[in-house]
Amino acid sequence: MQRLILILFIACELCFYLLIAQTGIVEYFSSNIFLIAPLPIGGIIGTLLVSYIKIENTNKISIFLTLQLLMSFIYPHYNFLTLFILGIAVGSLAPLIINEIKKTSLVELGFALCISYVTGTFLFNYDVSQRGFIAITLTLIVLIASRFLPQNSQNKISIDSKHSLFLMVLWVFLDSALFESLSRDISVSIWRDGFTLEIALFHIIGVVCALYFKIERNQKELFIITLFALSYLFYFLREGFILSLIYPFVISYYNVVILQTISKKDFKTITFYMVFIGWIASGAGLFVALENLILFVPIVLLIALIKIMTREYLPKNKEITYV
């Protein structure tokens, strides 16, 4: 029973972030960077400070979930102060949630992510101004579940923790820029064009492939960059159906890789990583989408591809040189 509670705990908080913090608030405030700025500012502060609060993590979780619940009751009618408070709550909870992933097995992590992605996909088209009950329901589930979490760590997940922070930030930036552009593009919005089932299915396939099919680190990084390149290609070509298959897959795949990588770190390192991955990278992607700079993103993809390929073949070139 505790394992099921852990799955719901992770899934519902991730879903809250997607439906409320990432899309609901941004869309409700018409993507006005100045109006929503208190949210990421509070998020960064909360993420950095949570590791310095000298109480048990279970009590930290309860405190910040209670704060999140209070803010959920006034959704979406936020002002500068309440957005800042919500940011602190969500930002503090992010590393705490990731720290709980250490207790999961492969199957449990897979179920949690699949529940989150599928629920978020089916509720994505729900009017953002009417998501208050969703925010309250999700937070209540997480808050209740937090009181019954297992104490032991499973340590069953085989983790490759060598992926660089730079690459993980890059993946989130590429995802955020495309996601924010897609959600605003009425001509090729895959969520609003009848591809809900395809998106949900390929989210699940992406999670399964990331968890159970093992490939070498450089090949995995090249695979992710290639999938992002294809996602951008089909976005520019306005191929909504193909995009609805590839893009959800790469979202799920790279997020599993990131979670597997950073969940192995100590708690302070997790908070440091989350500032860059959870806030700075996603914020940069939002800026690119709002300023219509997405045509420049392929240049970033090309640079990343060159970097990965150089790292793949440079050792061999060195051996030849020395010979």
PDB file of C-alpha atoms in Angstrom:
ATOM      1  CA  MET A   1       0.000   0.000   0.000  1.00  0.00           C
ATOM      2  CA  GLN A   2       2.834   2.399   0.808  1.00  0.00           C
ATOM      3  CA  ARG A   3       4.324   1.826  -2.644  1.00  0.00           C
ATOM      4  CA  LEU A   4       1.037   2.871  -4.284  1.00  0.00           C
ATOM      5  CA  ILE A   5       0.932   5.957  -2.059  1.00  0.00           C
ATOM      6  CA  LEU A   6       4.464   6.855  -3.152  1.00  0.00           C
ATOM      7  CA  ILE A   7       3.428   6.556  -6.815  1.00  0.00           C
ATOM      8  CA  LEU A   8       0.432   8.861  -6.306  1.00  0.00           C
ATOM      9  CA  PHE A   9       2.554  11.291  -4.306  1.00  0.00           C
ATOM     10  CA  ILE A  10       5.070  11.717  -7.142  1.00  0.00           C
ATOM     11  CA  ALA A  11       2.538  11.621  -9.984  1.00  0.00           C
ATOM     12  CA  CYS A  12       0.111  14.183  -8.586  1.00  0.00           C
ATOM     13  CA  GLU A  13       2.761  16.770  -7.679  1.00  0.00           C
ATOM     14  CA  LEU A  14       4.344  16.485 -11.136  1.00  0.00           C
ATOM     15  CA  CYS A  15       0.883  16.877 -12.632  1.00  0.00           C
ATOM     16  CA  PHE A  16       0.261  19.966 -10.488  1.00  0.00           C
ATOM     17  CA  TYR A  17       3.432  21.542 -11.814  1.00  0.00           C
ATOM     18  CA  LEU A  18       2.404  20.847 -15.420  1.00  0.00           C
ATOM     19  CA  LEU A  19      -1.250  21.908 -15.244  1.00  0.00           C
ATOM     20  CA  ILE A  20      -1.001  24.780 -12.761  1.00  0.00           C
ATOM     21  CA  ALA A  21       2.497  26.255 -12.443  1.00  0.00           C
ATOM     22  CA  GLN A  22       3.771  25.616 -15.960  1.00  0.00           C
ATOM     23  CA  THR A  23       0.700  26.081 -18.171  1.00  0.00           C
ATOM     24  CA  GLY A  24      -2.275  27.303 -16.138  1.00  0.00           C
ATOM     25  CA  ILE A  25      -0.771  30.429 -14.627  1.00  0.00           C
ATOM     26  CA  VAL A  26       1.269  31.347 -17.704  1.00  0.00           C
ATOM     27  CA  GLU A  27      -1.745  31.124 -20.000  1.00  0.00           C
ATOM     28  CA  TYR A  28      -4.107  32.864 -17.558  1.00  0.00           C
ATOM     29  CA  PHE A  29      -1.749  35.847 -17.374  1.00  0.00           C
ATOM     30  CA  SER A  30      -1.469  35.873 -21.187  1.00  0.00           C
ATOM     31  CA  SER A  31       2.212  34.882 -21.043  1.00  0.00           C
ATOM     32  CA  ASN A  32       3.151  38.304 -19.695  1.00  0.00           C
ATOM     33  CA  ILE A  33       6.681  37.767 -18.358  1.00  0.00           C
ATOM     34  CA  PHE A  34       6.499  40.734 -16.014  1.00  0.00           C
ATOM     35  CA  LEU A  35       3.233  39.573 -14.432  1.00  0.00           C
ATOM     36  CA  ILE A  36       4.362  35.972 -13.871  1.00  0.00           C
ATOM     37  CA  ALA A  37       7.943  36.858 -12.849  1.00  0.00           C
ATOM     38  CA  PRO A  38       7.245  36.468  -9.084  1.00  0.00           C
ATOM     39  CA  LEU A  39       6.547  32.741  -9.640  1.00  0.00           C
ATOM     40  CA  PRO A  40      10.026  31.745 -10.944  1.00  0.00           C
ATOM     41  CA  ILE A  41      11.711  34.202  -8.566  1.00  0.00           C
ATOM     42  CA  GLY A  42       9.959  32.565  -5.629  1.00  0.00           C
ATOM     43  CA  GLY A  43      10.695  29.159  -7.147  1.00  0.00           C
ATOM     44  CA  ILE A  44      14.431  29.799  -7.298  1.00  0.00           C
ATOM     45  CA  ILE A  45      14.497  31.158  -3.746  1.00  0.00           C
ATOM     46  CA  GLY A  46      12.467  28.217  -2.430  1.00  0.00           C
ATOM     47  CA  THR A  47      14.644  25.681  -4.221  1.00  0.00           C
ATOM     48  CA  LEU A  48      17.843  27.177  -2.833  1.00  0.00           C
ATOM     49  CA  LEU A  49      16.629  27.667   0.729  1.00  0.00           C
ATOM     50  CA  VAL A  50      14.830  24.369   1.348  1.00  0.00           C
ATOM     51  CA  SER A  51      18.066  22.472   2.050  1.00  0.00           C
ATOM     52  CA  TYR A  52      18.962  24.948   4.816  1.00  0.00           C
ATOM     53  CA  ILE A  53      15.771  24.427   6.816  1.00  0.00           C
ATOM     54  CA  LYS A  54      16.831  22.210   9.722  1.00  0.00           C
ATOM     55  CA  ILE A  55      13.801  19.952  10.078  1.00  0.00           C
ATOM     56  CA  GLU A  56      12.934  16.504   8.745  1.00  0.00           C
ATOM     57  CA  ASN A  57      12.102  16.279   5.049  1.00  0.00           C
ATOM     58  CA  THR A  58       8.673  14.837   5.845  1.00  0.00           C
ATOM     59  CA  ASN A  59       7.851  17.972   7.840  1.00  0.00           C
ATOM     60  CA  LYS A  60       9.218  20.212   5.069  1.00  0.00           C
ATOM     61  CA  ILE A  61       6.955  18.436   2.595  1.00  0.00           C
ATOM     62  CA  SER A  62       3.910  18.947   4.830  1.00  0.00           C
ATOM     63  CA  ILE A  63       4.667  22.643   5.366  1.00  0.00           C
ATOM     64  CA  PHE A  64       5.149  23.493   1.695  1.00  0.00           C
ATOM     65  CA  LEU A  65       2.223  21.353   0.564  1.00  0.00           C
ATOM     66  CA  THR A  66      -0.001  23.186   3.042  1.00  0.00           C
ATOM     67  CA  LEU A  67       1.267  26.453   1.582  1.00  0.00           C
ATOM     68  CA  GLN A  68       0.577  25.149  -1.930  1.00  0.00           C
ATOM     69  CA  LEU A  69      -2.931  24.117  -0.876  1.00  0.00           C
ATOM     70  CA  LEU A  70      -3.683  27.576   0.509  1.00  0.00           C
ATOM     71  CA  MET A  71      -2.531  29.133  -2.763  1.00  0.00           C
ATOM     72  CA  SER A  72      -4.623  26.621  -4.720  1.00  0.00           C
ATOM     73  CA  PHE A  73      -7.802  27.941  -3.108  1.00  0.00           C
ATOM     74  CA  ILE A  74      -7.265  31.349  -4.718  1.00  0.00           C
ATOM     75  CA  TYR A  75      -6.199  30.042  -8.150  1.00  0.00           C
ATOM     76  CA  PRO A  76      -6.008  31.756 -10.630  1.00  0.00           C
ATOM     77  CA  HIS A  77      -6.556  35.144  -8.993  1.00  0.00           C
ATOM     78  CA  TYR A  78      -2.981  35.782  -7.952  1.00  0.00           C
ATOM     79  CA  ASN A  79      -1.145  39.025  -7.337  1.00  0.00           C
ATOM     80  CA  PHE A  80       2.574  39.702  -7.020  1.00  0.00           C
ATOM     81  CA  LEU A  81       2.760  38.396  -3.434  1.00  0.00           C
ATOM     82  CA  THR A  82       0.657  35.259  -3.842  1.00  0.00           C
ATOM     83  CA  LEU A  83       2.503  34.255  -7.026  1.00  0.00           C
ATOM     84  CA  PHE A  84       5.757  34.660  -5.122  1.00  0.00           C
ATOM     85  CA  ILE A  85       4.458  32.483  -2.259  1.00  0.00           C
ATOM     86  CA  LEU A  86       3.258  29.804  -4.692  1.00  0.00           C
ATOM     87  CA  GLY A  87       6.690  29.904  -6.335  1.00  0.00           C
ATOM     88  CA  ILE A  88       8.373  29.306  -2.988  1.00  0.00           C
ATOM     89  CA  ALA A  89       6.073  26.346  -2.308  1.00  0.00           C
ATOM     90  CA  VAL A  90       6.510  24.717  -5.717  1.00  0.00           C
ATOM     91  CA  GLY A  91      10.238  25.476  -5.824  1.00  0.00           C
ATOM     92  CA  SER A  92      10.822  23.958  -2.390  1.00  0.00           C
ATOM     93  CA  LEU A  93       8.793  20.855  -3.193  1.00  0.00           C
ATOM     94  CA  ALA A  94      10.614  20.071  -6.455  1.00  0.00           C
ATOM     95  CA  PRO A  95      13.874  18.798  -4.879  1.00  0.00           C
ATOM     96  CA  LEU A  96      11.909  17.145  -2.076  1.00  0.00           C
ATOM     97  CA  ILE A  97       9.864  15.178  -4.619  1.00  0.00           C
ATOM     98  CA  ILE A  98      12.983  14.167  -6.537  1.00  0.00           C
ATOM     99  CA  ASN A  99      14.583  13.065  -3.282  1.00  0.00           C
ATOM    100  CA  GLU A 100      11.617  10.740  -2.712  1.00  0.00           C
ATOM    101  CA  ILE A 101      12.259   9.120  -6.103  1.00  0.00           C
ATOM    102  CA  LYS A 102      15.238   7.437  -4.437  1.00  0.00           C
ATOM    103  CA  LYS A 103      12.702   5.205  -2.707  1.00  0.00           C
ATOM    104  CA  THR A 104      11.141   3.939  -5.937  1.00  0.00           C
ATOM    105  CA  SER A 105      11.764   0.867  -8.026  1.00  0.00           C
ATOM    106  CA  LEU A 106      11.820   0.989 -11.822  1.00  0.00           C
ATOM    107  CA  VAL A 107       8.193  -0.096 -12.042  1.00  0.00           C
ATOM    108  CA  GLU A 108       7.040   2.456  -9.457  1.00  0.00           C
ATOM    109  CA  LEU A 109       8.865   5.329 -11.127  1.00  0.00           C
ATOM    110  CA  GLY A 110       7.445   4.266 -14.486  1.00  0.00           C
ATOM    111  CA  PHE A 111       3.887   4.143 -13.153  1.00  0.00           C
ATOM    112  CA  ALA A 112       4.236   7.548 -11.468  1.00  0.00           C
ATOM    113  CA  LEU A 113       5.493   9.220 -14.635  1.00  0.00           C
ATOM    114  CA  CYS A 114       2.896   7.534 -16.836  1.00  0.00           C
ATOM    115  CA  ILE A 115       0.055   8.601 -14.542  1.00  0.00           C
ATOM    116  CA  SER A 116       1.370  12.158 -14.520  1.00  0.00           C
ATOM    117  CA  TYR A 117       1.820  12.401 -18.291  1.00  0.00           C
ATOM    118  CA  VAL A 118      -1.490  10.760 -19.191  1.00  0.00           C
ATOM    119  CA  THR A 119      -3.485  12.809 -16.674  1.00  0.00           C
ATOM    120  CA  GLY A 120      -1.797  16.018 -17.775  1.00  0.00           C
ATOM    121  CA  THR A 121      -2.462  15.213 -21.436  1.00  0.00           C
ATOM    122  CA  PHE A 122      -6.175  14.560 -20.949  1.00  0.00           C
ATOM    123  CA  LEU A 123      -6.650  17.661 -18.761  1.00  0.00           C
ATOM    124  CA  PHE A 124      -4.470  19.972 -20.851  1.00  0.00           C
ATOM    125  CA  ASN A 125      -7.387  21.407 -22.832  1.00  0.00           C
ATOM    126  CA  TYR A 126      -9.372  22.186 -19.691  1.00  0.00           C
ATOM    127  CA  ASP A 127      -9.991  25.930 -19.407  1.00  0.00           C
ATOM    128  CA  VAL A 128      -7.091  27.398 -17.416  1.00  0.00           C
ATOM    129  CA  SER A 129      -9.390  29.740 -15.511  1.00  0.00           C
ATOM    130  CA  GLN A 130     -11.399  26.746 -14.254  1.00  0.00           C
ATOM    131  CA  ARG A 131      -8.509  24.613 -12.971  1.00  0.00           C
ATOM    132  CA  GLY A 132      -8.878  25.658  -9.341  1.00  0.00           C
ATOM    133  CA  PHE A 133     -10.542  22.385  -8.326  1.00  0.00           C
ATOM    134  CA  ILE A 134      -7.767  20.479 -10.134  1.00  0.00           C
ATOM    135  CA  ALA A 135      -5.120  22.366  -8.151  1.00  0.00           C
ATOM    136  CA  ILE A 136      -6.921  21.691  -4.867  1.00  0.00           C
ATOM    137  CA  THR A 137      -7.590  18.014  -5.623  1.00  0.00           C
ATOM    138  CA  LEU A 138      -4.051  17.244  -6.714  1.00  0.00           C
ATOM    139  CA  THR A 139      -2.530  19.032  -3.719  1.00  0.00           C
ATOM    140  CA  LEU A 140      -4.874  17.293  -1.265  1.00  0.00           C
ATOM    141  CA  ILE A 141      -3.893  13.891  -2.688  1.00  0.00           C
ATOM    142  CA  VAL A 142      -0.200  14.723  -2.378  1.00  0.00           C
ATOM    143  CA  LEU A 143      -0.634  16.163   1.131  1.00  0.00           C
ATOM    144  CA  ILE A 144      -2.499  13.107   2.417  1.00  0.00           C
ATOM    145  CA  ALA A 145      -0.077  10.734   0.680  1.00  0.00           C
ATOM    146  CA  SER A 146       2.901  12.530   2.233  1.00  0.00           C
ATOM    147  CA  ARG A 147       1.862  11.313   5.688  1.00  0.00           C
ATOM    148  CA  PHE A 148       2.149   7.647   4.656  1.00  0.00           C
ATOM    149  CA  LEU A 149       5.320   7.579   2.583  1.00  0.00           C
ATOM    150  CA  PRO A 150       7.692   4.623   2.996  1.00  0.00           C
ATOM    151  CA  GLN A 151      10.831   5.386   4.966  1.00  0.00           C
ATOM    152  CA  ASN A 152      13.187   2.941   3.293  1.00  0.00           C
ATOM    153  CA  SER A 153      14.980   3.536   0.000  1.00  0.00           C
ATOM    154  CA  GLN A 154      14.610   0.849  -2.648  1.00  0.00           C
ATOM    155  CA  ASN A 155      17.874   1.684  -4.450  1.00  0.00           C
ATOM    156  CA  LYS A 156      16.844  -0.622  -7.293  1.00  0.00           C
ATOM    157  CA  ILE A 157      17.235   1.828 -10.170  1.00  0.00           C
ATOM    158  CA  SER A 158      20.386   1.413 -12.216  1.00  0.00           C
ATOM    159  CA  ILE A 159      21.479   5.000 -12.752  1.00  0.00           C
ATOM    160  CA  ASP A 160      23.961   6.539 -15.148  1.00  0.00           C
ATOM    161  CA  SER A 161      24.825   9.747 -13.312  1.00  0.00           C
ATOM    162  CA  LYS A 162      27.376  11.022 -15.807  1.00  0.00           C
ATOM    163  CA  HIS A 163      25.121  13.220 -17.920  1.00  0.00           C
ATOM    164  CA  SER A 164      26.384  16.799 -17.667  1.00  0.00           C
ATOM    165  CA  LEU A 165      24.339  19.626 -16.200  1.00  0.00           C
ATOM    166  CA  PHE A 166      24.861  21.518 -19.467  1.00  0.00           C
ATOM    167  CA  LEU A 167      23.122  18.819 -21.510  1.00  0.00           C
ATOM    168  CA  MET A 168      20.241  18.455 -19.068  1.00  0.00           C
ATOM    169  CA  VAL A 169      19.695  22.223 -19.105  1.00  0.00           C
ATOM    170  CA  LEU A 170      19.819  22.105 -22.909  1.00  0.00           C
ATOM    171  CA  TRP A 171      17.149  19.379 -23.077  1.00  0.00           C
ATOM    172  CA  VAL A 172      14.796  21.325 -20.816  1.00  0.00           C
ATOM    173  CA  PHE A 173      15.415  24.517 -22.821  1.00  0.00           C
ATOM    174  CA  LEU A 174      14.644  22.750 -26.115  1.00  0.00           C
ATOM    175  CA  ASP A 175      11.519  21.196 -24.621  1.00  0.00           C
ATOM    176  CA  SER A 176      10.292  24.432 -23.068  1.00  0.00           C
ATOM    177  CA  ALA A 177      10.835  26.505 -26.218  1.00  0.00           C
ATOM    178  CA  LEU A 178       8.950  23.995 -28.380  1.00  0.00           C
ATOM    179  CA  PHE A 179       6.223  23.346 -25.815  1.00  0.00           C
ATOM    180  CA  GLU A 180       5.504  27.037 -25.262  1.00  0.00           C
ATOM    181  CA  SER A 181       5.541  27.692 -29.010  1.00  0.00           C
ATOM    182  CA  LEU A 182       3.224  24.767 -29.718  1.00  0.00           C
ATOM    183  CA  SER A 183       0.762  25.736 -26.999  1.00  0.00           C
ATOM    184  CA  ARG A 184       0.409  29.191 -28.603  1.00  0.00           C
ATOM    185  CA  ASP A 185       0.349  28.105 -32.250  1.00  0.00           C
ATOM    186  CA  ILE A 186      -3.258  27.666 -33.356  1.00  0.00           C
ATOM    187  CA  SER A 187      -2.186  26.122 -36.683  1.00  0.00           C
ATOM    188  CA  VAL A 188      -0.373  23.107 -35.207  1.00  0.00           C
ATOM    189  CA  SER A 189      -1.375  22.636 -31.565  1.00  0.00           C
ATOM    190  CA  ILE A 190      -1.118  18.864 -31.170  1.00  0.00           C
ATOM    191  CA  TRP A 191      -3.082  18.916 -27.892  1.00  0.00           C
ATOM    192  CA  ARG A 192      -6.020  20.740 -29.463  1.00  0.00           C
ATOM    193  CA  ASP A 193      -5.977  18.973 -32.853  1.00  0.00           C
ATOM    194  CA  GLY A 194      -7.377  15.609 -31.784  1.00  0.00           C
ATOM    195  CA  PHE A 195      -4.125  13.766 -31.037  1.00  0.00           C
ATOM    196  CA  THR A 196      -4.723  13.250 -27.330  1.00  0.00           C
ATOM    197  CA  LEU A 197      -4.643   9.445 -27.470  1.00  0.00           C
ATOM    198  CA  GLU A 198      -1.461   9.413 -29.568  1.00  0.00           C
ATOM    199  CA  ILE A 199       0.265  11.828 -27.199  1.00  0.00           C
ATOM    200  CA  ALA A 200      -0.687   9.821 -24.106  1.00  0.00           C
ATOM    201  CA  LEU A 201       0.381   6.531 -25.712  1.00  0.00           C
ATOM    202  CA  PHE A 202       3.799   7.794 -26.807  1.00  0.00           C
ATOM    203  CA  HIS A 203       4.412   9.364 -23.409  1.00  0.00           C
ATOM    204  CA  ILE A 204       4.031   5.871 -21.964  1.00  0.00           C
ATOM    205  CA  ILE A 205       6.235   4.316 -24.661  1.00  0.00           C
ATOM    206  CA  GLY A 206       8.909   6.930 -23.974  1.00  0.00           C
ATOM    207  CA  VAL A 207       8.920   6.145 -20.252  1.00  0.00           C
ATOM    208  CA  VAL A 208       9.151   2.392 -20.869  1.00  0.00           C
ATOM    209  CA  CYS A 209      11.975   2.742 -23.404  1.00  0.00           C
ATOM    210  CA  ALA A 210      13.984   5.053 -21.137  1.00  0.00           C
ATOM    211  CA  LEU A 211      13.657   2.736 -18.153  1.00  0.00           C
ATOM    212  CA  TYR A 212      14.170  -0.655 -19.740  1.00  0.00           C
ATOM    213  CA  PHE A 213      16.300  -0.241 -22.871  1.00  0.00           C
ATOM    214  CA  LYS A 214      19.899   0.458 -21.890  1.00  0.00           C
ATOM    215  CA  ILE A 215      22.246   2.216 -24.310  1.00  0.00           C
ATOM    216  CA  GLU A 216      25.607   3.903 -23.808  1.00  0.00           C
ATOM    217  CA  ARG A 217      25.729   7.443 -22.469  1.00  0.00           C
ATOM    218  CA  ASN A 218      26.903   9.195 -25.647  1.00  0.00           C
ATOM    219  CA  GLN A 219      24.454   7.214 -27.754  1.00  0.00           C
ATOM    220  CA  LYS A 220      21.637   8.144 -25.387  1.00  0.00           C
ATOM    221  CA  GLU A 221      22.531  11.839 -25.554  1.00  0.00           C
ATOM    222  CA  LEU A 222      22.790  11.701 -29.352  1.00  0.00           C
ATOM    223  CA  PHE A 223      19.444   9.877 -29.488  1.00  0.00           C
ATOM    224  CA  ILE A 224      17.735  12.607 -27.437  1.00  0.00           C
ATOM    225  CA  ILE A 225      19.217  15.450 -29.500  1.00  0.00           C
ATOM    226  CA  THR A 226      18.196  13.671 -32.722  1.00  0.00           C
ATOM    227  CA  LEU A 227      14.619  13.275 -31.466  1.00  0.00           C
ATOM    228  CA  PHE A 228      14.489  16.948 -30.555  1.00  0.00           C
ATOM    229  CA  ALA A 229      15.811  17.846 -34.020  1.00  0.00           C
ATOM    230  CA  LEU A 230      13.048  15.738 -35.592  1.00  0.00           C
ATOM    231  CA  SER A 231      10.461  17.345 -33.308  1.00  0.00           C
ATOM    232  CA  TYR A 232      11.492  20.818 -34.414  1.00  0.00           C
ATOM    233  CA  LEU A 233      11.626  19.707 -38.057  1.00  0.00           C
ATOM    234  CA  PHE A 234       8.057  18.417 -38.016  1.00  0.00           C
ATOM    235  CA  TYR A 235       6.926  21.512 -36.124  1.00  0.00           C
ATOM    236  CA  PHE A 236       8.342  23.742 -38.851  1.00  0.00           C
ATOM    237  CA  LEU A 237       6.761  21.453 -41.482  1.00  0.00           C
ATOM    238  CA  ARG A 238       3.417  21.682 -39.629  1.00  0.00           C
ATOM    239  CA  GLU A 239       3.128  17.888 -39.443  1.00  0.00           C
ATOM    240  CA  GLY A 240       0.952  17.639 -36.349  1.00  0.00           C
ATOM    241  CA  PHE A 241       0.327  13.884 -36.408  1.00  0.00           C
ATOM    242  CA  ILE A 242       4.006  12.860 -36.690  1.00  0.00           C
ATOM    243  CA  LEU A 243       4.902  15.498 -34.098  1.00  0.00           C
ATOM    244  CA  SER A 244       2.312  14.034 -31.704  1.00  0.00           C
ATOM    245  CA  LEU A 245       4.250  10.749 -31.808  1.00  0.00           C
ATOM    246  CA  ILE A 246       7.866  11.932 -31.630  1.00  0.00           C
ATOM    247  CA  TYR A 247       7.620  14.904 -29.272  1.00  0.00           C
ATOM    248  CA  PRO A 248       5.782  13.168 -26.367  1.00  0.00           C
ATOM    249  CA  PHE A 249       8.231  10.283 -26.678  1.00  0.00           C
ATOM    250  CA  VAL A 250      11.305  12.502 -26.301  1.00  0.00           C
ATOM    251  CA  ILE A 251       9.687  14.463 -23.431  1.00  0.00           C
ATOM    252  CA  SER A 252       9.160  11.271 -21.452  1.00  0.00           C
ATOM    253  CA  TYR A 253      12.505   9.783 -22.438  1.00  0.00           C
ATOM    254  CA  TYR A 254      14.729  12.693 -21.485  1.00  0.00           C
ATOM    255  CA  ASN A 255      12.811  13.412 -18.274  1.00  0.00           C
ATOM    256  CA  VAL A 256      13.412   9.840 -17.113  1.00  0.00           C
ATOM    257  CA  VAL A 257      17.113  10.278 -17.876  1.00  0.00           C
ATOM    258  CA  ILE A 258      17.227  13.518 -15.882  1.00  0.00           C
ATOM    259  CA  LEU A 259      15.352  12.050 -12.914  1.00  0.00           C
ATOM    260  CA  GLN A 260      17.570   8.976 -12.882  1.00  0.00           C
ATOM    261  CA  THR A 261      20.641  11.184 -12.987  1.00  0.00           C
ATOM    262  CA  ILE A 262      19.910  13.823 -10.360  1.00  0.00           C
ATOM    263  CA  SER A 263      17.973  11.653  -7.905  1.00  0.00           C
ATOM    264  CA  LYS A 264      21.244   9.897  -7.090  1.00  0.00           C
ATOM    265  CA  LYS A 265      22.807  13.180  -5.921  1.00  0.00           C
ATOM    266  CA  ASP A 266      22.798  14.457  -2.347  1.00  0.00           C
ATOM    267  CA  PHE A 267      19.970  16.800  -1.432  1.00  0.00           C
ATOM    268  CA  LYS A 268      21.926  20.081  -1.708  1.00  0.00           C
ATOM    269  CA  THR A 269      23.204  19.112  -5.143  1.00  0.00           C
ATOM    270  CA  ILE A 270      19.641  18.302  -6.217  1.00  0.00           C
ATOM    271  CA  THR A 271      18.530  21.806  -5.208  1.00  0.00           C
ATOM    272  CA  PHE A 272      21.415  23.350  -7.167  1.00  0.00           C
ATOM    273  CA  TYR A 273      20.576  21.328 -10.272  1.00  0.00           C
ATOM    274  CA  MET A 274      16.877  22.185 -10.016  1.00  0.00           C
ATOM    275  CA  VAL A 275      17.557  25.926 -10.121  1.00  0.00           C
ATOM    276  CA  PHE A 276      19.108  25.533 -13.563  1.00  0.00           C
ATOM    277  CA  ILE A 277      16.957  22.677 -14.866  1.00  0.00           C
ATOM    278  CA  GLY A 278      13.592  23.570 -13.349  1.00  0.00           C
ATOM    279  CA  TRP A 279      13.646  27.354 -13.544  1.00  0.00           C
ATOM    280  CA  ILE A 280      16.404  28.953 -15.621  1.00  0.00           C
ATOM    281  CA  ALA A 281      16.222  26.548 -18.589  1.00  0.00           C
ATOM    282  CA  SER A 282      12.410  26.527 -18.714  1.00  0.00           C
ATOM    283  CA  GLY A 283      12.329  30.304 -18.320  1.00  0.00           C
ATOM    284  CA  ALA A 284      14.747  30.737 -21.219  1.00  0.00           C
ATOM    285  CA  GLY A 285      12.554  28.494 -23.354  1.00  0.00           C
ATOM    286  CA  LEU A 286       9.483  30.550 -22.480  1.00  0.00           C
ATOM    287  CA  PHE A 287      11.338  33.739 -23.444  1.00  0.00           C
ATOM    288  CA  VAL A 288      12.306  32.250 -26.832  1.00  0.00           C
ATOM    289  CA  ALA A 289       8.693  31.277 -27.523  1.00  0.00           C
ATOM    290  CA  LEU A 290       7.245  34.646 -26.495  1.00  0.00           C
ATOM    291  CA  GLU A 291       9.781  36.602 -28.539  1.00  0.00           C
ATOM    292  CA  ASN A 292       9.250  34.375 -31.606  1.00  0.00           C
ATOM    293  CA  LEU A 293      12.910  33.342 -31.670  1.00  0.00           C
ATOM    294  CA  ILE A 294      12.256  29.641 -32.195  1.00  0.00           C
ATOM    295  CA  LEU A 295      13.756  29.744 -35.712  1.00  0.00           C
ATOM    296  CA  PHE A 296      17.144  30.247 -34.045  1.00  0.00           C
ATOM    297  CA  VAL A 297      16.840  27.115 -31.896  1.00  0.00           C
ATOM    298  CA  PRO A 298      18.172  24.768 -34.647  1.00  0.00           C
ATOM    299  CA  ILE A 299      21.506  26.589 -34.299  1.00  0.00           C
ATOM    300  CA  VAL A 300      21.594  25.524 -30.643  1.00  0.00           C
ATOM    301  CA  LEU A 301      20.740  21.969 -31.698  1.00  0.00           C
ATOM    302  CA  LEU A 302      23.593  21.964 -34.207  1.00  0.00           C
ATOM    303  CA  ILE A 303      26.086  23.183 -31.587  1.00  0.00           C
ATOM    304  CA  ALA A 304      24.924  20.484 -29.157  1.00  0.00           C
ATOM    305  CA  LEU A 305      25.220  17.824 -31.859  1.00  0.00           C
ATOM    306  CA  ILE A 306      28.774  18.912 -32.679  1.00  0.00           C
ATOM    307  CA  LYS A 307      29.679  18.850 -28.984  1.00  0.00           C
ATOM    308  CA  ILE A 308      28.390  15.291 -28.529  1.00  0.00           C
ATOM    309  CA  MET A 309      30.018  14.019 -31.718  1.00  0.00           C
ATOM    310  CA  THR A 310      33.320  15.667 -30.796  1.00  0.00           C
ATOM    311  CA  ARG A 311      33.317  13.989 -27.410  1.00  0.00           C
ATOM    312  CA  GLU A 312      32.484  10.663 -29.073  1.00  0.00           C
ATOM    313  CA  TYR A 313      35.348  10.698 -31.542  1.00  0.00           C
ATOM    314  CA  LEU A 314      38.019  12.885 -29.932  1.00  0.00           C
ATOM    315  CA  PRO A 315      39.632  10.046 -27.895  1.00  0.00           C
ATOM    316  CA  LYS A 316      40.084   7.975 -31.044  1.00  0.00           C
ATOM    317  CA  ASN A 317      41.693  10.933 -32.815  1.00  0.00           C
ATOM    318  CA  LYS A 318      44.072  11.396 -29.898  1.00  0.00           C
ATOM    319  CA  GLU A 319      45.136   7.762 -30.096  1.00  0.00           C
ATOM    320  CA  ILE A 320      45.912   8.106 -33.791  1.00  0.00           C
ATOM    321  CA  THR A 321      47.922  11.264 -33.161  1.00  0.00           C
ATOM    322  CA  TYR A 322      50.087   9.639 -30.520  1.00  0.00           C
ATOM    323  CA  VAL A 323      50.751   6.632 -32.711  1.00  0.00           C
TER     324      VAL A 323
END
